[in-house]
Amino acid sequence: MLTVYTAKSIITMNASQPRATAVAVREDRIIEVGNLESMQPWLTSHEHVIDTRFADHIITPGFIDPHLHPTMAAVLLPMEFITAMEWKLPWGTVAPVTTEAGFDSRLAELSSAIPDADEPLFIWGFHQLWHGSMSRKRIDRIAAQRPVVVWHRSFHELYMNDAALTWLQITQAEAGNRKQIDYANGHFFENGLGYAIGKLNPYILSPEKYAHGLERLKQVVHYGGHTTIADMAVGIFDFAMEWEASKEVIDREDTPFRVVMVPSALALRRNHKDDESIVSFLQELPERNTSRLLFGDHVKLFADGAFFSQLAQVGPPGYIDGHHGEWLMAPEQLEAAARVYWNAGYKIHLHVTGDLGLELGLDVLSKLQWERPRFDHGFTFEHFGFSTPEQVARIARLGAHVSANVYYLHELSDIYAREGIGYERASQMARLGSCVAQGICTTLHSDFTMAPAQPLNSAWVAVNRINCEGDVMCVEEALTVEDALAAITINAAQVIGMADEVGSIRAGKKADFTILAQDPLAIDPLHLKDIRIVSTVYEGVPFPLEEGAG
Amino acid sequence: MIPLTVIGGYLGAGKTTLINRLLAGEHSRHLGVLVNDFGDINIDVDLIAQHDGETLALTNGCVCCSISDDLGAALESMRTKEIDHVLIEASGVAQPARVADYGLTWPGFELAGTLVLINAEALLKQLQDKFVGELVATQLTQADLVIVTRDSGLSSAQRSAVLDQLSRPYTTFDRIAHEPEAVFNPAGGASAVPIANHTNQVNVPSTFDSRSVELPQRVNSALIAELFKLAPSELARAKGWFTDQQDSRWQIQYAGGELRCEADTTGSANRIVFIFSADRAPGQFDRVLSELLML
Ligand SMILES: [Zn+2]
């Protein structure tokens, strides 16, 4: 039985046939793309139904996020959000709270909504700029009996009330008078935060909590219109635990997407003696593959530090205040590890944030290409915060891909211009127009929870380059809407090794679609992020979205 | 409170060599040593009491534990053991001061100080490196005590070029191996070991009148013989004790250009004391000596 979906228009992302109005599907595959007349040879010889449920809508290839972290999301998503920015989540939009009093009354409301008076409450999103100064006493005044933990928006500090300290058995005798722990205020930061997390871990990472978080992640991924994502660092917490939880929660019929699993070589070093033994481990992984969980020939490595913490390694002239970024792996160790995976035929995804990190990655790739040339090597620079035009040309010459977190530009370009590296370089972060001009396979990712897992939102930033203050930053590096659509579909598929299967709408590929209420190529690009996502189709099965999604 | 020493320094500075020495050495302390990579720990099997994946317990009461990305958890596990002093091997790319903060933050610990090791052969090149130059320079400023390693092959001009880069008190690897007290009290180490507080006109400590060298648990007796064949004319006398690879104990004496070797019945020391008559430039002798120590 064939199902033929008709649409106002189908954006195929197949250059040989960019537009269509009907797509015929058998089970999980596309049989023919065109219009009802052109596909008559199929329709006359096979039983079929014409499904017009999307007749007023636009069909695009299912969106792909080639880099996010289900593990981190599983930890964050069970928490309650009280944030200065609006967050659209599948279970409701979090209204912005921008005052001290507003924070307290929202906290009181959330606390009183939980019937069990002893159940711990976790809040995420506090920021002193909007919510005033936080303290143990302040939380106690609102919720005295229930353990309450308030996380800062940055995740780099937290506050606890009396009941939480008692619950976690953190005593004055032990934690009073220590650096980076302000016991009187219940404030834990830097290494003190590590101490608090050690106490919280048994609760946060308990199988039930974690599974609940993954369930919520499933909703978030569906809500963003994805049909494929890549977990770009399997093993961050614990490889075996993450695999078991994924099988339990993701590998089910009700999950409207597949996950390409890219193991973190850095994490695997914890229980493997060297990279050679990791290669042997990686080679066995594809045998575990299920229809929704896919290991392949990809591996993740790391160069420089977190972009959000200004720990990216920046080349001259560096940061305004003179501080330096950090390396996550020593350059020699990175080179040695990359050589092992390169020579074993793996596609290396290298986390780089600053231009000096990128420089190191390019130097390593140059050496590897010199020693043992490879063509379709799939080496991908992940995140791609700061770069130079010359580096972009070098990426092209070396045949590498770029997977960018373009949301950096939206959230950070204003503050980094003022308090990081200055306007010139801050405005040119995510130098994507140059990448496309150089013919580099360029894709966009959310790195969720670093940015909202909404490909249309990422595309909106890449096309408009508007930051959180509403300023346009370096319009010269803007993508066209076509390029941005390619970035969240066919190019993303290419970067995670799935281009033969997904990323465009043509005969033979998986029947993965995202259904939009408006044509992204016809509307004002300023409204790209506001397009309503009506439904997704995963392997031929429609998964509708509630009104208001997108 | 358990005192805690951070051992920092870039790759190849000799952190693991120092840790291997301290784990197996004579210092009557029960050490808890937290390392990044278990694979590099090289302990005589006779010394291993128990090995369970993440932790290695030695017969001398020392414990070695892998950090596995979670220093806090590793520290927490030390609190339940009978440990007198904790050593943390900072990763080659870490800023030692950030690691040292654990000694001020983590309940149950106090900071004894920070050692930063430098590879004298590589330092000048590292400081010029576009990727790690700033990092290595920062590491140097965060030391209570710098330990200079792999310096024996350098000319005195090369050596002073290296020492010119140091703004913190320093000592050499050989001295630390001989007098490990400074490891346990890096900030106050000056009283335990003669430590040079480098200024531009300081004497370059390329030679010592008397130099005592702690040997590994077992040494190759052929190397000992070779060492003394290469003895410079300034070597006046030497005396020492060692265990060879067949587990036999020997006592050696060197005087007037002659080496005497006899079976040792006195004890368990593994050490040679050299007495030099005058300053001299390092040469072949020092290279064989460092080879002996690295084994
Ligand atoms: Zn990431």
mmCIF file of C-alpha atoms in Angstrom, chain A residues 174-175 177-181 189-192 194-195 199 201 236 266-267 269-270 273 311 313 324-333 356 359-360 363, chain B residues 1 10-11 37 39 54 66 68-70 72 76 79 92-93 95 98-110 126 129-132 134-135 138:
data_model
loop_
_atom_site.group_PDB
_atom_site.id
_atom_site.type_symbol
_atom_site.label_atom_id
_atom_site.label_comp_id
_atom_site.label_asym_id
_atom_site.label_seq_id
_atom_site.Cartn_x
_atom_site.Cartn_y
_atom_site.Cartn_z
ATOM 1 C CA GLU A 174 32.236 20.050 57.309
ATOM 2 C CA ALA A 175 31.473 22.791 54.813
ATOM 3 C CA ASN A 177 34.859 27.984 56.524
ATOM 4 C CA ARG A 178 35.771 26.591 53.127
ATOM 5 C CA LYS A 179 36.762 28.559 50.061
ATOM 6 C CA GLN A 180 34.106 28.622 47.277
ATOM 7 C CA ILE A 181 31.414 27.529 49.710
ATOM 8 C CA PHE A 189 30.455 27.791 43.317
ATOM 9 C CA GLU A 190 33.532 26.638 41.379
ATOM 10 C CA ASN A 191 35.033 23.674 43.266
ATOM 11 C CA GLY A 192 32.410 24.145 45.965
ATOM 12 C CA GLY A 194 31.670 20.200 42.522
ATOM 13 C CA TYR A 195 31.238 19.281 46.167
ATOM 14 C CA LYS A 199 26.068 15.170 47.043
ATOM 15 C CA ASN A 201 24.368 13.165 41.940
ATOM 16 C CA ILE A 236 29.910 12.088 29.023
ATOM 17 C CA LEU A 266 37.865 11.625 25.828
ATOM 18 C CA ALA A 267 35.185 10.044 28.000
ATOM 19 C CA ARG A 269 39.693 7.135 28.036
ATOM 20 C CA ARG A 270 38.344 6.741 31.595
ATOM 21 C CA LYS A 273 44.021 2.233 28.433
ATOM 22 C CA LEU A 311 37.550 29.633 27.862
ATOM 23 C CA GLN A 313 41.521 29.659 23.045
ATOM 24 C CA HIS A 324 43.601 32.984 28.374
ATOM 25 C CA GLY A 325 41.362 30.138 27.354
ATOM 26 C CA GLU A 326 42.061 26.533 28.169
ATOM 27 C CA TRP A 327 42.827 23.283 26.391
ATOM 28 C CA LEU A 328 40.609 20.294 27.052
ATOM 29 C CA MET A 329 43.331 18.001 25.715
ATOM 30 C CA ALA A 330 47.014 18.849 25.460
ATOM 31 C CA PRO A 331 47.847 19.660 21.813
ATOM 32 C CA GLU A 332 50.280 16.711 21.537
ATOM 33 C CA GLN A 333 47.698 14.358 23.015
ATOM 34 C CA LEU A 356 43.453 29.237 18.259
ATOM 35 C CA GLU A 359 44.260 26.648 14.284
ATOM 36 C CA LEU A 360 45.375 23.624 16.281
ATOM 37 C CA ASP A 363 47.496 22.015 11.965
ATOM 38 C CA MET B 1 42.353 17.654 57.811
ATOM 39 C CA TYR B 10 53.127 20.368 31.201
ATOM 40 C CA LEU B 11 53.416 16.978 29.488
ATOM 41 C CA ASP B 37 46.135 7.988 33.835
ATOM 42 C CA GLY B 39 48.464 3.295 32.643
ATOM 43 C CA GLU B 54 40.166 2.504 39.875
ATOM 44 C CA SER B 66 42.572 7.421 39.103
ATOM 45 C CA SER B 68 38.592 9.817 35.919
ATOM 46 C CA ASP B 69 37.331 13.370 35.281
ATOM 47 C CA ASP B 70 35.973 13.707 38.812
ATOM 48 C CA GLY B 72 35.920 15.670 43.844
ATOM 49 C CA GLU B 76 35.968 12.050 48.710
ATOM 50 C CA ARG B 79 38.630 10.617 53.185
ATOM 51 C CA GLY B 92 49.319 18.720 31.760
ATOM 52 C CA VAL B 93 46.946 21.431 30.543
ATOM 53 C CA GLN B 95 46.394 25.555 35.820
ATOM 54 C CA ARG B 98 42.785 25.950 40.063
ATOM 55 C CA VAL B 99 43.512 22.426 41.229
ATOM 56 C CA ALA B 100 45.072 23.780 44.424
ATOM 57 C CA ASP B 101 41.741 25.457 45.203
ATOM 58 C CA TYR B 102 40.417 22.001 46.037
ATOM 59 C CA GLY B 103 42.731 22.053 49.060
ATOM 60 C CA LEU B 104 40.897 25.158 50.238
ATOM 61 C CA THR B 105 37.392 24.181 49.173
ATOM 62 C CA TRP B 106 36.910 20.480 49.646
ATOM 63 C CA PRO B 107 35.889 19.609 53.195
ATOM 64 C CA GLY B 108 38.439 17.508 55.026
ATOM 65 C CA PHE B 109 41.536 18.815 53.194
ATOM 66 C CA GLU B 110 44.075 21.556 53.641
ATOM 67 C CA GLN B 126 57.454 25.312 25.044
ATOM 68 C CA ASP B 129 54.894 27.535 21.322
ATOM 69 C CA LYS B 130 51.840 29.252 19.827
ATOM 70 C CA PHE B 131 49.435 26.814 21.456
ATOM 71 C CA VAL B 132 50.899 26.177 24.907
ATOM 72 C CA GLU B 134 50.960 31.056 27.649
ATOM 73 C CA LEU B 135 49.862 27.973 29.550
ATOM 74 C CA THR B 138 51.153 30.588 33.721
#
